[in-house]
XYZ file of C-alpha atoms in Angstrom:
699
model
C 109.829 111.867 39.186
C 109.844 113.358 42.411
C 113.086 115.462 42.607
C 114.450 116.828 46.018
C 117.483 119.027 46.608
C 119.698 117.578 50.700
C 120.220 114.016 53.516
C 119.116 114.908 56.987
C 118.740 111.702 59.396
C 115.394 112.377 60.623
C 113.707 110.319 63.193
C 110.468 109.361 62.208
C 107.997 106.757 63.996
C 107.573 103.597 62.262
C 104.683 104.382 59.647
C 101.418 102.957 59.304
C 99.295 105.296 57.352
C 101.410 105.700 54.331
C 104.731 106.395 52.893
C 107.337 109.163 54.426
C 109.429 110.551 51.817
C 113.013 111.615 53.091
C 113.577 115.580 53.070
C 116.128 117.377 52.446
C 118.291 114.997 49.944
C 121.504 115.494 48.122
C 122.258 115.050 44.510
C 124.064 112.012 43.236
C 127.313 114.062 42.653
C 127.019 115.516 46.289
C 126.599 112.118 47.462
C 129.354 110.660 45.914
C 131.818 113.439 46.862
C 131.115 112.495 50.813
C 133.818 110.365 52.577
C 131.299 108.129 54.162
C 129.578 107.508 50.533
C 132.827 106.994 48.229
C 135.021 105.272 50.686
C 138.277 106.258 48.277
C 137.962 109.505 49.970
C 139.864 109.794 53.048
C 140.924 106.754 55.149
C 137.893 104.794 56.272
C 138.670 102.432 53.573
C 142.371 101.831 54.454
C 141.478 101.481 58.088
C 139.028 99.053 57.554
C 141.378 96.990 55.337
C 144.218 97.276 58.150
C 141.559 96.138 60.797
C 141.139 93.086 58.589
C 144.745 92.523 57.961
C 147.067 94.919 59.416
C 149.826 93.485 56.968
C 148.693 94.884 53.873
C 150.642 97.662 52.931
C 149.328 101.167 51.958
C 150.787 101.227 48.575
C 148.784 97.813 47.649
C 145.727 99.440 49.206
C 145.938 102.329 46.827
C 146.800 100.252 43.561
C 144.695 97.502 43.920
C 142.076 97.781 46.624
C 140.497 100.779 46.449
C 138.892 100.087 43.197
C 136.492 97.849 45.624
C 135.448 100.888 47.698
C 132.489 101.987 45.788
C 129.802 99.291 46.205
C 127.584 101.779 47.005
C 127.999 103.578 43.594
C 128.069 100.102 41.794
C 124.429 99.340 42.886
C 122.969 102.816 42.256
C 122.421 103.519 45.841
C 122.944 107.315 45.692
C 120.673 107.506 42.907
C 117.980 105.917 44.837
C 118.600 108.401 47.769
C 118.979 111.578 45.546
C 115.340 110.502 44.495
C 114.141 110.390 48.413
C 114.408 106.591 48.896
C 116.615 106.057 51.835
C 114.647 103.089 53.444
C 112.787 105.541 56.104
C 109.503 103.870 57.713
C 111.598 100.294 56.462
C 112.518 97.980 58.785
C 115.149 95.337 58.520
C 115.798 91.944 60.915
C 119.208 91.060 60.679
C 119.326 87.575 62.140
C 122.928 86.974 62.928
C 125.809 87.209 65.382
C 124.431 90.007 67.089
C 125.496 93.832 66.971
C 128.195 96.375 68.462
C 124.872 97.937 70.007
C 126.746 101.330 70.922
C 128.295 101.488 67.668
C 127.679 105.334 66.401
C 126.401 104.048 63.144
C 123.589 102.250 64.520
C 122.378 105.535 67.140
C 118.640 105.405 66.954
C 118.342 102.808 64.658
C 117.817 99.410 66.557
C 114.050 99.112 67.451
C 114.601 95.877 69.477
C 116.779 93.153 70.012
C 116.557 89.424 71.148
C 119.288 86.435 71.751
C 118.012 83.058 70.417
C 120.938 80.673 70.804
C 121.413 78.264 73.714
C 124.123 80.138 75.011
C 122.383 83.436 75.361
C 122.000 84.565 79.443
C 118.533 84.408 79.384
C 119.065 81.025 78.454
C 121.436 80.193 81.362
C 124.369 80.938 79.247
C 126.955 83.482 78.700
C 126.514 85.471 75.557
C 124.367 88.197 74.797
C 123.253 90.459 71.964
C 126.665 92.021 71.937
C 128.389 90.909 69.108
C 131.657 88.948 70.335
C 132.253 87.208 66.972
C 135.763 87.455 65.848
C 135.059 88.948 62.354
C 132.350 91.143 64.098
C 130.086 89.299 61.348
C 126.380 90.547 62.841
C 127.921 94.230 63.101
C 129.082 94.514 59.726
C 126.318 92.800 57.936
C 123.701 95.133 59.902
C 126.405 98.022 58.728
C 126.112 97.233 55.284
C 122.274 96.980 55.066
C 121.573 100.214 57.283
C 124.561 102.053 59.011
C 123.836 105.955 59.378
C 124.790 108.873 56.917
C 126.315 110.605 59.677
C 129.278 112.096 57.681
C 131.852 109.347 59.379
C 132.999 105.694 58.668
C 130.630 104.080 56.028
C 126.985 104.337 55.283
C 124.257 101.200 54.837
C 122.459 100.757 51.800
C 119.126 101.664 53.275
C 120.426 104.409 55.830
C 117.144 105.762 57.447
C 115.665 102.290 57.932
C 115.049 100.819 61.583
C 117.048 97.739 62.545
C 115.682 94.441 64.666
C 118.600 92.453 65.810
C 118.158 88.870 66.369
C 121.321 86.789 67.669
C 120.866 83.644 65.937
C 124.439 82.500 65.519
C 127.026 81.998 68.198
C 129.865 84.275 69.132
C 131.962 81.539 67.638
C 130.326 81.703 64.222
C 127.776 78.631 64.406
C 124.334 79.692 62.948
C 121.397 77.689 64.613
C 119.285 77.136 61.738
C 116.713 75.440 64.124
C 116.165 78.325 65.751
C 115.649 80.643 62.797
C 111.927 80.177 62.368
C 111.714 81.508 65.754
C 113.485 84.461 65.244
C 111.579 85.304 61.816
C 108.178 85.133 63.556
C 109.451 87.596 66.170
C 111.126 90.177 63.589
C 107.657 89.260 61.512
C 105.720 90.385 64.671
C 107.874 93.329 65.105
C 107.068 94.840 61.717
C 109.956 93.190 59.997
C 109.587 94.073 56.149
C 112.328 92.264 54.886
C 114.640 89.601 56.987
C 118.398 89.096 56.338
C 120.383 85.661 56.940
C 124.008 85.696 56.014
C 124.767 81.963 56.800
C 124.834 78.817 55.143
C 125.532 75.200 55.615
C 128.633 73.483 54.325
C 128.872 70.455 51.960
C 132.037 68.442 51.632
C 134.212 67.504 48.419
C 132.640 64.206 48.009
C 129.359 65.736 48.014
C 130.526 68.737 45.379
C 131.867 66.193 43.113
C 128.707 63.994 43.549
C 126.478 66.815 41.607
C 125.496 65.647 38.282
C 124.141 68.004 35.712
C 120.950 67.016 33.979
C 119.922 70.387 32.476
C 121.825 73.381 31.951
C 121.777 74.951 35.631
C 120.243 72.107 37.164
C 122.039 69.230 39.385
C 121.146 66.321 41.566
C 123.331 63.981 43.701
C 124.396 60.720 43.577
C 125.859 60.890 47.076
C 124.515 58.181 48.983
C 125.586 58.900 52.590
C 122.535 59.833 54.939
C 124.039 63.326 55.465
C 124.157 64.201 51.780
C 121.596 61.668 50.056
C 118.523 63.104 48.741
C 116.639 61.369 51.624
C 119.092 62.894 54.070
C 118.522 66.373 52.861
C 114.750 65.717 52.479
C 114.749 65.236 56.266
C 117.027 67.762 57.629
C 116.289 70.796 55.230
C 113.341 70.110 53.269
C 110.987 67.991 55.842
C 112.540 68.697 59.004
C 113.734 71.004 61.789
C 115.142 73.500 59.635
C 112.572 74.012 56.838
C 109.115 73.864 58.234
C 109.584 76.043 60.867
C 111.282 78.918 58.634
C 108.174 78.242 55.950
C 105.619 78.297 58.539
C 107.129 81.702 60.024
C 106.887 83.190 56.475
C 103.679 82.413 55.945
C 100.499 85.055 56.678
C 102.999 88.075 55.976
C 104.651 90.258 53.558
C 108.166 90.153 54.680
C 110.854 89.254 52.127
C 113.654 86.910 52.912
C 117.000 87.492 51.747
C 119.966 85.037 52.233
C 123.381 84.471 51.195
C 124.428 81.929 48.551
C 127.306 80.508 50.291
C 130.877 80.730 49.637
C 132.153 77.389 48.635
C 132.475 78.589 45.109
C 130.031 75.529 43.822
C 127.822 75.587 40.876
C 124.634 75.363 43.435
C 123.535 77.467 46.333
C 123.266 75.667 49.625
C 120.649 76.064 52.414
C 119.121 78.416 53.205
C 118.891 79.091 49.384
C 116.902 76.065 48.712
C 113.710 78.030 50.534
C 113.357 79.796 46.970
C 111.964 76.394 45.653
C 108.819 76.322 48.086
C 105.778 77.183 46.360
C 104.341 78.997 49.350
C 107.257 81.388 50.193
C 109.817 81.171 47.468
C 108.599 84.019 45.372
C 109.567 86.250 48.411
C 113.175 84.628 48.799
C 116.023 86.261 47.379
C 119.077 84.080 47.309
C 122.400 86.596 46.832
C 125.578 85.849 45.174
C 128.692 87.735 45.912
C 130.224 89.956 42.802
C 133.705 90.892 42.797
C 134.047 94.865 42.071
C 137.334 94.774 40.067
C 137.623 94.975 36.664
C 135.188 93.138 34.580
C 133.619 91.497 37.682
C 133.308 87.884 38.400
C 130.880 85.690 40.903
C 132.848 84.763 43.693
C 130.324 82.789 45.703
C 128.463 79.845 45.095
C 126.310 79.961 41.678
C 122.865 80.385 40.773
C 122.425 76.578 40.033
C 119.744 74.428 41.380
C 119.905 71.143 43.252
C 116.792 69.181 42.655
C 115.220 67.434 45.483
C 112.873 65.188 43.606
C 114.570 64.064 40.488
C 112.562 61.744 38.223
C 115.076 59.030 37.070
C 112.621 57.929 34.196
C 112.320 61.266 32.439
C 115.814 62.628 33.763
C 113.748 65.796 35.036
C 112.637 67.307 38.636
C 109.280 67.378 39.516
C 109.743 70.567 41.302
C 110.323 72.982 38.306
C 111.179 76.034 40.403
C 114.978 77.483 39.974
C 117.337 78.873 42.258
C 118.362 81.229 39.312
C 114.702 82.884 39.214
C 115.232 84.224 42.521
C 119.168 84.714 42.542
C 120.549 88.012 42.308
C 124.074 89.605 43.036
C 125.746 92.477 44.924
C 129.497 93.434 45.707
C 131.152 91.279 47.968
C 134.767 91.473 47.619
C 136.553 93.590 50.310
C 133.484 95.387 51.405
C 134.069 97.883 54.011
C 131.565 98.090 57.279
C 131.177 98.556 60.598
C 133.082 96.335 63.369
C 133.107 95.864 67.069
C 134.312 98.698 69.187
C 133.090 101.329 66.913
C 135.408 100.555 64.015
C 135.138 99.552 60.555
C 136.610 96.369 58.559
C 136.476 94.414 55.298
C 134.974 91.220 54.975
C 134.446 89.055 51.573
C 131.530 86.565 50.640
C 127.926 86.187 50.315
C 127.390 87.181 53.907
C 128.160 90.917 52.587
C 126.333 90.694 49.635
C 122.871 89.868 51.255
C 122.546 92.835 53.227
C 123.105 95.131 50.164
C 119.770 93.747 48.719
C 118.243 93.782 52.319
C 118.634 97.541 52.112
C 117.504 97.531 48.984
C 114.108 95.965 49.674
C 113.923 98.483 52.196
C 114.472 101.275 49.868
C 111.488 100.097 47.190
C 109.658 99.566 50.288
C 109.640 102.963 51.890
C 108.349 104.416 48.588
C 105.851 101.603 48.201
C 104.662 100.100 51.182
C 101.667 98.902 49.719
C 103.427 96.601 47.371
C 103.330 92.996 48.495
C 106.579 91.208 49.227
C 106.793 89.052 46.155
C 106.448 92.021 43.904
C 109.202 93.760 46.039
C 111.402 90.942 45.561
C 110.461 90.467 41.477
C 111.282 94.268 41.242
C 114.967 93.698 42.149
C 115.243 90.827 40.170
C 113.511 92.273 36.954
C 115.483 95.431 37.085
C 119.079 94.047 38.147
C 122.075 94.660 35.625
C 122.643 91.770 33.226
C 125.435 93.813 31.514
C 128.278 91.885 33.725
C 131.393 90.142 32.141
C 130.098 86.739 30.582
C 126.740 86.613 31.687
C 124.874 83.623 32.435
C 121.777 83.160 33.948
C 122.792 79.677 35.474
C 125.652 81.502 36.744
C 124.671 85.257 37.654
C 120.733 84.685 38.154
C 119.198 87.703 37.481
C 122.131 89.916 37.364
C 123.501 92.776 39.409
C 121.307 94.907 42.097
C 120.604 98.224 40.381
C 118.705 100.545 43.047
C 118.992 103.191 39.950
C 116.882 101.158 37.626
C 114.567 99.494 40.429
C 113.565 103.091 41.612
C 112.765 103.996 37.949
C 109.217 103.541 36.242
C 108.871 100.110 34.788
C 106.882 99.154 32.039
C 103.651 101.100 30.787
C 102.530 103.763 33.221
C 99.002 104.598 33.488
C 97.094 107.211 35.328
C 94.785 105.213 38.110
C 91.021 105.191 37.364
C 90.039 103.253 40.406
C 90.465 104.049 43.981
C 92.866 101.135 44.260
C 96.824 100.778 42.876
C 96.085 97.457 41.464
C 92.960 98.570 39.765
C 92.234 99.788 36.171
C 94.805 102.539 34.591
C 94.681 104.732 31.242
C 97.728 104.725 29.278
C 99.920 107.541 29.824
C 100.466 106.832 26.130
C 96.880 107.868 25.486
C 97.582 111.479 26.856
C 98.940 112.544 23.600
C 95.100 112.900 22.819
C 95.421 116.552 24.637
C 96.165 119.791 23.359
C 95.306 123.113 24.857
C 96.769 125.930 23.435
C 99.228 127.890 26.194
C 97.948 126.031 29.117
C 99.946 125.071 32.186
C 97.634 123.327 34.518
C 98.624 123.422 38.153
C 96.778 120.776 39.128
C 98.303 118.369 36.715
C 101.850 119.420 37.909
C 102.672 116.441 40.029
C 100.331 113.747 38.258
C 100.287 110.522 39.856
C 101.277 107.482 37.349
C 101.496 103.879 38.133
C 103.866 101.386 36.834
C 103.803 97.626 36.144
C 104.359 97.242 39.638
C 101.602 99.374 41.030
C 104.213 101.939 42.330
C 103.094 105.735 42.268
C 105.804 107.898 40.553
C 104.692 111.944 39.721
C 105.271 113.619 36.552
C 104.883 117.140 35.287
C 101.259 116.146 33.478
C 101.503 119.391 31.230
C 104.563 118.003 29.404
C 101.766 115.342 28.029
C 99.961 118.400 26.463
C 101.094 118.227 22.782
C 101.042 121.519 20.555
C 98.326 122.063 17.940
C 97.669 125.438 15.948
C 94.101 126.475 16.784
C 94.680 129.973 14.670
C 91.750 130.140 12.420
C 92.604 133.389 10.668
C 96.118 133.913 9.004
C 96.388 137.503 10.379
C 98.622 139.076 7.858
C 96.970 137.679 4.615
C 93.380 138.406 6.191
C 94.793 142.017 6.525
C 96.436 141.930 3.098
C 93.008 141.234 1.327
C 91.012 143.589 3.541
C 89.160 140.599 5.252
C 87.510 141.869 8.575
C 88.977 139.429 11.443
C 85.937 137.129 12.522
C 88.132 134.079 14.422
C 85.809 132.204 16.070
C 83.790 131.137 13.324
C 86.587 129.160 11.690
C 86.432 126.472 15.095
C 83.379 124.845 13.560
C 85.310 123.509 10.652
C 82.727 123.610 7.941
C 81.508 125.255 4.770
C 80.885 129.014 5.452
C 77.872 130.703 3.320
C 77.530 134.171 3.192
C 73.812 135.548 3.360
C 74.095 139.337 2.991
C 75.223 140.201 6.591
C 74.526 136.636 8.175
C 77.310 133.952 7.920
C 76.270 130.228 8.077
C 79.189 127.822 9.050
C 77.814 124.114 8.440
C 79.957 120.931 9.109
C 78.240 117.991 7.274
C 80.810 115.741 9.386
C 79.701 116.165 13.017
C 77.282 118.412 15.061
C 79.733 121.570 14.810
C 77.991 124.691 13.716
C 78.228 128.281 13.266
C 75.984 131.817 12.494
C 77.221 135.066 12.808
C 75.498 138.615 12.211
C 77.049 141.912 11.438
C 75.632 145.254 12.242
C 78.013 147.988 10.935
C 81.208 147.344 12.797
C 79.964 144.843 14.990
C 79.571 141.230 14.810
C 77.398 138.998 17.181
C 78.051 135.133 16.758
C 77.603 131.607 18.207
C 79.764 128.554 17.264
C 78.900 124.877 18.565
C 81.956 122.395 18.300
C 81.201 118.937 18.371
C 84.372 117.480 20.248
C 86.871 120.571 20.565
C 86.600 123.833 22.663
C 88.002 126.774 20.464
C 90.028 124.807 18.740
C 91.643 122.384 21.745
C 91.136 119.073 22.153
C 91.099 116.897 25.276
C 89.594 113.246 25.379
C 91.829 111.102 28.175
C 91.481 110.430 31.803
C 92.960 113.795 32.861
C 90.557 116.046 30.688
C 87.558 114.939 28.404
C 85.753 117.283 26.913
C 83.128 116.071 24.426
C 82.518 119.614 22.873
C 81.546 123.366 23.895
C 79.511 126.253 22.799
C 80.760 129.483 22.241
C 79.083 133.143 22.093
C 81.036 135.892 20.833
C 81.046 139.472 20.122
C 83.477 141.242 17.632
C 84.364 144.843 16.664
C 86.215 145.961 13.503
C 86.946 149.637 12.621
C 88.820 151.294 10.090
C 90.080 154.955 9.908
C 91.120 156.339 6.671
C 93.527 159.641 6.680
C 94.092 160.354 2.797
C 95.876 157.535 1.255
C 96.387 155.639 4.799
C 94.383 153.184 6.683
C 94.359 152.466 10.376
C 92.346 149.379 11.068
C 91.400 146.826 13.955
C 89.481 144.145 15.475
C 88.807 142.810 18.740
C 86.682 139.689 19.515
C 85.593 138.489 23.128
C 83.903 135.101 23.761
C 82.387 133.323 26.553
C 82.547 129.328 26.146
C 80.798 126.631 28.101
C 82.465 123.309 28.082
C 80.602 119.787 27.656
C 82.771 118.047 30.450
C 82.542 114.413 30.440
C 84.198 111.924 33.108
C 87.757 112.568 33.737
C 90.153 113.914 36.209
C 88.715 117.344 35.318
C 85.153 117.215 36.872
C 83.795 120.521 36.159
C 84.775 124.213 34.388
C 83.752 127.717 34.970
C 82.457 129.556 31.651
C 85.656 130.157 29.967
C 86.328 133.571 28.400
C 88.613 134.531 25.656
C 89.321 137.200 22.985
C 91.398 138.189 19.928
C 92.816 140.907 18.435
C 94.541 142.746 15.639
C 95.811 146.215 14.744
C 97.453 147.804 11.833
C 97.946 150.167 9.214
C 98.180 150.151 5.377
C 99.115 152.862 2.870
C 98.032 152.816 -0.921
C 99.785 154.565 -3.916
C 98.413 154.410 -7.684
C 99.228 150.832 -7.995
C 100.647 149.249 -4.688
C 99.852 149.004 -1.021
C 101.858 148.285 1.874
C 100.970 147.485 5.179
C 102.112 146.204 8.984
C 100.103 144.106 11.106
C 99.727 142.659 14.675
C 97.634 140.128 15.769
C 96.741 138.145 18.743
C 94.722 134.710 17.732
C 91.973 133.391 20.063
C 93.378 132.136 23.682
C 91.621 131.424 26.846
C 92.183 134.504 29.034
C 90.147 133.129 32.094
C 88.058 130.344 33.573
C 88.877 127.893 36.349
C 88.770 124.011 36.079
C 88.242 121.803 38.937
C 89.973 118.624 39.329
C 89.697 115.322 41.342
C 93.569 114.608 41.629
C 95.265 111.278 43.292
C 97.748 112.340 45.718
C 99.433 109.700 47.020
C 98.983 105.996 48.074
C 98.105 104.455 51.556
C 99.999 101.402 52.935
C 96.924 99.327 51.855
C 96.849 100.419 48.227
C 94.169 102.604 48.451
C 94.416 105.962 46.211
C 93.953 109.043 48.184
C 92.726 112.165 46.584
C 92.056 115.976 46.863
C 90.194 118.523 45.235
C 92.174 121.133 43.372
C 91.318 124.430 41.048
C 93.571 125.464 38.324
C 92.992 128.173 35.592
C 92.768 126.979 32.205
C 93.986 130.548 30.656
C 96.844 130.594 28.149
C 100.284 131.127 30.046
C 101.957 131.379 26.653
C 99.779 133.416 24.400
C 100.797 133.471 20.592
C 101.814 137.089 19.047
C 101.846 137.222 15.044
C 103.445 140.323 13.279
C 103.550 140.910 9.829
C 104.151 142.762 6.704
C 102.691 142.539 3.529
C 102.713 144.369 -0.167
C 100.377 144.167 -3.065
C 101.481 145.304 -6.459
C 98.710 146.232 -9.364
C 100.706 145.044 -12.457
C 98.324 145.808 -14.760
C 94.221 145.996 -15.117
C 93.986 142.168 -14.962
C 97.319 141.132 -12.940
C 98.336 141.429 -9.305
C 101.129 140.436 -7.136
C 100.623 139.618 -3.362
C 103.748 138.962 -0.889
C 104.175 138.900 2.418
C 106.039 137.825 5.886
C 104.814 136.810 9.130
C 106.487 135.949 12.435
C 104.998 134.038 14.841
C 105.769 134.281 18.324
C 104.867 131.419 20.894
C 103.694 129.435 18.076
C 100.517 127.430 18.941
C 101.091 128.693 22.673
C 104.086 126.774 22.926
C 106.569 128.887 25.217
C 109.574 130.514 23.199
C 108.481 128.662 19.713
C 108.836 130.911 16.409
C 108.009 130.388 13.133
C 108.384 132.579 9.697
C 106.127 132.225 6.616
C 106.871 134.162 3.402
C 104.460 134.202 0.360
C 104.223 135.447 -2.974
C 101.377 135.130 -5.131
C 100.084 136.152 -8.518
C 96.085 136.891 -9.762
C 95.226 137.147 -13.202
C 91.714 138.002 -14.217
C 90.483 136.934 -17.555
């Protein structure tokens, strides 16, 4: 994952050519040490409670209410911020009772405002966009979604998102659902990525009692009154002045609509939650229930049940198979602290407070993946919601509690994009285990783009996918103990060696690998072709695909004897041409490599003791060219750039060994050795020790 180190609120234009990452973010721990994130620190939460009800004593707040002050932590918002996800470049439309437009928490955040209710001044009334609701409802909702992270007061879930404020509720609190479609159209035309409606229609006790559960979580009403009967609801909500203007406004765009579930504590949500049942836009509707942050937690709003408006009496089933529970998610809703009129703060309770937390979450995931369709943004939050809540029931809790830590983590099977589109074909990251290049740390792969199941781009260090393998062909100490001069390249053919005087053939009958070498006194000239490897390394995946190689090499082995002591050493130098196939690595230079050993051995009448040091074959130079995916544009195109990186080993293996040979008799010999391998197989700081003892009898 991308990781960053501190948040400065940076003013950026609304992006239209790709995601803009928030810079200078903090760690999770640093965020939670701030009083404007963890409201239990300082007096913000207490003052917010007292602005709601000044009769609550401080002891009660300290013992009972401060446990409700960590709503941002509960939904994983600081984790998302620490990853660079703060809503920057996203636009949230709040359709509510207006806003305290001068509140410092919204400085430089409000893009535009518009008043839609009949009592607005522009309609001949007296109300303005300024929020004069006695609870500061619209201001409070906007603050939960996107209050600035400015070191004071409270912070929104998406503190760097921009706001569109539509006044669709009168100051008295009545929400004009008949104007919602018009307001949504305005918001979409002004770039809204998510639209928040924290308002619901009410139902009376008679209607509540009329709900009949015909299947788990599914209900129909037996109320025959015109305003509550199925026909009445079909006319007003499903077919009439509320429904179709809203559905039509949500067409031909990718905005997500977030609505509150309602606060009557019944088994089903109320309108506008019914919009989730619509086949055309329902996948972009999120219905939000209020979750109590205390103790085990419970839902304190309407639940995730579904009212059927097309019930089949004969089959006792609903002709509409969509369920509210499929689009239902929860967020903290008990005594949530947020912005209030006059630059103040207050606490409020209800699903109205839960919905804007989810709207902020949509803005966060949209920031990093603006190419994602609205239904996938909604699906992502639903599928990553936390179901580990007390007595979880899908018909009560829907898909669970909002979890931004999980939503901003890769989901499903990760793949390397192999086409120019994020929704195109990918090569599974699991297949990258077919890569082992000894000691390599390739800079072009250090920020490797991978795509998850939601077509989101994440960035990992591709070098971590390079698995270690032992490419050494000569056991340095054993070879020295037996007086074998090193030829570390012939072993790469992995065949049967046939000696013909000073010529050595290496034939592999399983593939096309082949080797030949010729000795000239202390010099050796050789050639090795490898069928599917290069110097014993292999790579056959979307990153690097090498179909074989050819290596020409020269070797020098020399001994110098002084009395009973022999000094010896060898050096091999190779040049390799790689057979590069289609992959992210497009071509390479000729790769240079070498190996070396040096040692000393002392002989007595019946024994020999020696010490040796060796460097197995390793790539020393040679650049490779890569066509690397760099980012994803807002329309889902993968943009690439050309990079050049060295294939040279960064962690070269060094072998140190001791050996002792003892002639026990004319026909019996004992051979012992101990060898220590440093940076074993080119893995930095990996070590191993090998010890051996053997007896040879000649009959």
